[in-house]
Tab-separated table of C-alpha atoms in Angstrom:
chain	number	residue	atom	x	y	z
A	1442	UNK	CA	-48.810	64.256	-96.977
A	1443	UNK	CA	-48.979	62.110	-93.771
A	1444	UNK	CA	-48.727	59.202	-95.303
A	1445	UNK	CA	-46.078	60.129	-97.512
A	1446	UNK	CA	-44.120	61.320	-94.927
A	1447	UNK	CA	-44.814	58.341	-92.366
A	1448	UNK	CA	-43.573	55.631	-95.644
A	1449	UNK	CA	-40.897	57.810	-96.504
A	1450	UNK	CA	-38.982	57.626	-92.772
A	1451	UNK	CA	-40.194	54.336	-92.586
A	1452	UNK	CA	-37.980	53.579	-95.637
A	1453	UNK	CA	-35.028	55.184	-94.183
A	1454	UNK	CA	-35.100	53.835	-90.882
A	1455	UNK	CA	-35.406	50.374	-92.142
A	1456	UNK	CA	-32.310	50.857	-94.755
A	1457	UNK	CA	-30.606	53.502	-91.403
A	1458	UNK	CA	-30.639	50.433	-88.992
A	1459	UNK	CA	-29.224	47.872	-90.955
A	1460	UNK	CA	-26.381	49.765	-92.649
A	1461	UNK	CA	-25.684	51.258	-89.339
A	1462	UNK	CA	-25.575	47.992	-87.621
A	1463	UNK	CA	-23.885	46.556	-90.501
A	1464	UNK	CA	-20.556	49.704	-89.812
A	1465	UNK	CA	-20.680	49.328	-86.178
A	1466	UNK	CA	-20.121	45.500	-86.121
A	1467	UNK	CA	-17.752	45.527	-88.851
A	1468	UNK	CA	-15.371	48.893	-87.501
A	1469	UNK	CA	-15.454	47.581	-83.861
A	1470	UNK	CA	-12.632	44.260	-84.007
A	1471	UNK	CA	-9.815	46.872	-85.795
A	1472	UNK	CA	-10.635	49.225	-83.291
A	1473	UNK	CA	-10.202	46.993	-81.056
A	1474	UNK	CA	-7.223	46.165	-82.147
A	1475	UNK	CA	-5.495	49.371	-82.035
A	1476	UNK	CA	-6.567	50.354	-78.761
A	1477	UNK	CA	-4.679	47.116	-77.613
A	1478	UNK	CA	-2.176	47.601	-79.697
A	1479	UNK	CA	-1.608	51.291	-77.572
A	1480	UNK	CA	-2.367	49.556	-74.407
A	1481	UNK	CA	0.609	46.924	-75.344
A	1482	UNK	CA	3.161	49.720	-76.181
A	1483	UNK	CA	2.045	51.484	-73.073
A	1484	UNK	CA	2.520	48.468	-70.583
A	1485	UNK	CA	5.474	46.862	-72.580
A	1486	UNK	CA	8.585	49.233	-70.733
A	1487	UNK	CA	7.056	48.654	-67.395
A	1488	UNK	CA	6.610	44.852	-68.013
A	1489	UNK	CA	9.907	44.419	-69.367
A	1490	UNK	CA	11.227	46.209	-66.320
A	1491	UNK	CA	9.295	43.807	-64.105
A	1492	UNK	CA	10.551	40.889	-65.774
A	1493	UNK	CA	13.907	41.638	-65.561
A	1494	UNK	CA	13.350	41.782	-61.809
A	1495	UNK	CA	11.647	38.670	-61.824
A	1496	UNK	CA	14.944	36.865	-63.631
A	1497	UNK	CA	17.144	38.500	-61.515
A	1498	UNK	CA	15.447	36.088	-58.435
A	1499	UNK	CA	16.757	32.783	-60.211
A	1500	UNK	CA	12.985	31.768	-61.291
A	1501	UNK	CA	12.280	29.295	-64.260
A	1502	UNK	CA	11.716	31.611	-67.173
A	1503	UNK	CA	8.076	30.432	-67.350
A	1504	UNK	CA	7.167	31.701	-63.832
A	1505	UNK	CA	7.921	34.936	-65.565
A	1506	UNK	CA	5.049	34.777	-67.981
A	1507	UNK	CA	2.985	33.082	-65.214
A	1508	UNK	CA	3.477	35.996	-62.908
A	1509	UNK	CA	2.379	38.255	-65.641
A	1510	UNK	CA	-0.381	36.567	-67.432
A	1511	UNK	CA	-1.778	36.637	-63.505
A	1512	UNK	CA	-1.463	39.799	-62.604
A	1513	UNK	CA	-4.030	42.251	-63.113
A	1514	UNK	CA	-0.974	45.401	-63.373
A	1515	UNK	CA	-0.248	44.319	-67.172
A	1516	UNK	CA	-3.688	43.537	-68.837
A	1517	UNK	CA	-3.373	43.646	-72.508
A	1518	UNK	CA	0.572	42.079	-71.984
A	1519	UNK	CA	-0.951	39.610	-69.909
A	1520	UNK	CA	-3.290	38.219	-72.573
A	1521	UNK	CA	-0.288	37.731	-74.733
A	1522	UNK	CA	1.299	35.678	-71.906
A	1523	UNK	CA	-1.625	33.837	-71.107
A	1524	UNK	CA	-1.063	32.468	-74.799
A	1525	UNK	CA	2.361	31.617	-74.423
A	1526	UNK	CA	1.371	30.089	-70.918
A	1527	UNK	CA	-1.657	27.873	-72.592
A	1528	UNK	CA	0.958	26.941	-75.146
A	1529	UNK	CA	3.159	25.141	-72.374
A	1530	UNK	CA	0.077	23.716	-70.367
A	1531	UNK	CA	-1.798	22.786	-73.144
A	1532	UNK	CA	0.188	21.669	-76.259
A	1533	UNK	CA	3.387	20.923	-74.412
A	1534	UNK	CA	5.670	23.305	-76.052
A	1535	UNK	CA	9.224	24.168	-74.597
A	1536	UNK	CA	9.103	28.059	-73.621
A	1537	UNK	CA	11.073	28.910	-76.788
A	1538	UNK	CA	9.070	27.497	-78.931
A	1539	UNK	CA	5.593	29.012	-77.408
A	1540	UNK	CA	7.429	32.313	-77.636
A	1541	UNK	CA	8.107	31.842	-80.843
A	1542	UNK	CA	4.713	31.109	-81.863
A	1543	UNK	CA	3.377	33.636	-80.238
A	1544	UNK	CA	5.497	36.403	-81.760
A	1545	UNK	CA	4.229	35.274	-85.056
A	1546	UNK	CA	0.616	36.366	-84.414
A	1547	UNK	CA	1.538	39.335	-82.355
A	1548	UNK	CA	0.714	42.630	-84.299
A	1549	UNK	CA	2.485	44.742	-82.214
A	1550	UNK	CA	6.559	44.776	-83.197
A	1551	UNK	CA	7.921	45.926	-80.377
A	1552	UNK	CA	6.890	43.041	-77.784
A	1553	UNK	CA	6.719	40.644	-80.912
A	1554	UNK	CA	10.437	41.822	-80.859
A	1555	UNK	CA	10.926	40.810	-77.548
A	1556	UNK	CA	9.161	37.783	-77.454
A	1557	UNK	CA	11.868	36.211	-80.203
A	1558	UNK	CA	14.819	38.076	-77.937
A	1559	UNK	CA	14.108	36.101	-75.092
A	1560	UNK	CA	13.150	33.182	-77.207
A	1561	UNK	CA	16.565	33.409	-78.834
A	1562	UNK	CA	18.161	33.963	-75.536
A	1563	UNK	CA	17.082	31.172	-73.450
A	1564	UNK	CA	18.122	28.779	-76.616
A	1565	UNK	CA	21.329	30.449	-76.578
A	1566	UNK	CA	22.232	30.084	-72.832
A	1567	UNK	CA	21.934	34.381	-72.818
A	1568	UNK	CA	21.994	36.000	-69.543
A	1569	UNK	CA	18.249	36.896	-69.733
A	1570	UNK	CA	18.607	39.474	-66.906
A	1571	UNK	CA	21.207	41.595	-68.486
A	1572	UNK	CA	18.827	40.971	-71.809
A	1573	UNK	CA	15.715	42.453	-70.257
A	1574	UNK	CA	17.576	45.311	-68.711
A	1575	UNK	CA	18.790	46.739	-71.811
A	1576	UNK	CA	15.474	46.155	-73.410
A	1577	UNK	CA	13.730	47.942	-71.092
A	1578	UNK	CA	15.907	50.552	-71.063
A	1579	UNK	CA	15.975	50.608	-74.458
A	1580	UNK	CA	12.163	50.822	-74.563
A	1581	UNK	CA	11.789	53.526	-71.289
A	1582	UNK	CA	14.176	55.698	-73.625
A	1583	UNK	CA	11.929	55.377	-76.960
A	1584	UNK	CA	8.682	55.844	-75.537
């Protein structure tokens, strides 16, 4: 019966261990996900707030980003403007352009949204001040 019994969990913890390792690795990038996804939707009224502040000063749009991929207030926004950031330094893009590539690979809609707003805007000659306002207005008031 010892034996038995020593084989038999034997069996189970070598098929238990696997499998479970197997789940944990494969569940843990889409939970990821949607905890930054909540983070994003969280952060996005306040950043949008701060970076209609930041174009009211007269700055270069892409201070903007830099000021927010920096800071350490805005951490899951400030990943997606890192991107948009290494776009420029890196492959050269125009700020329009990066925002529009980044947009496309953004899951969450609402700063995916804004990312083609402000892209659209700044190729439009927009007043991207009054632009941010109303978004984050907009976004303070769905939340």
């Amino acid at each position: 019966f010892v034996i038995t019994k020593n084989i038999i969990l034997s069996i189970l913890l070598i098929l238990f261990i696997p499998m479970t390792t197997f789940i944990l690795f494969y569940s843990y990038p889409s939970l990821r996900r949607g905890s930054i996804e909540k983070q994003i939707s969280e952060e996005l009224p306040f950043a949008t707030i701060y970076m209609a502040a930041v174009a009211s000063s007269d700055l270069e749009p892409t201070k903007m980003f830099r000021l927010i991929a920096g800071s350490k207030e805005y951490p899951a926004i400030g990943m997606e403007m890192r991107k948009v950031v290494n776009q420029i330094d890196l492959y050269g893009y125009n700020l329009a352009t990066a925002l529009t590539n980044v947009s496309k690979g953004i899951k969450n809609e609402k700063l995916a949204e804004l990312f083609s707003g402000i892209s659209i805007n700044i190729v439009g000659g927009g007043s991207l001040k009054n632009y941010l306002e109303k978004k984050g207005e907009k976004l303070i008031n769905d939340q």
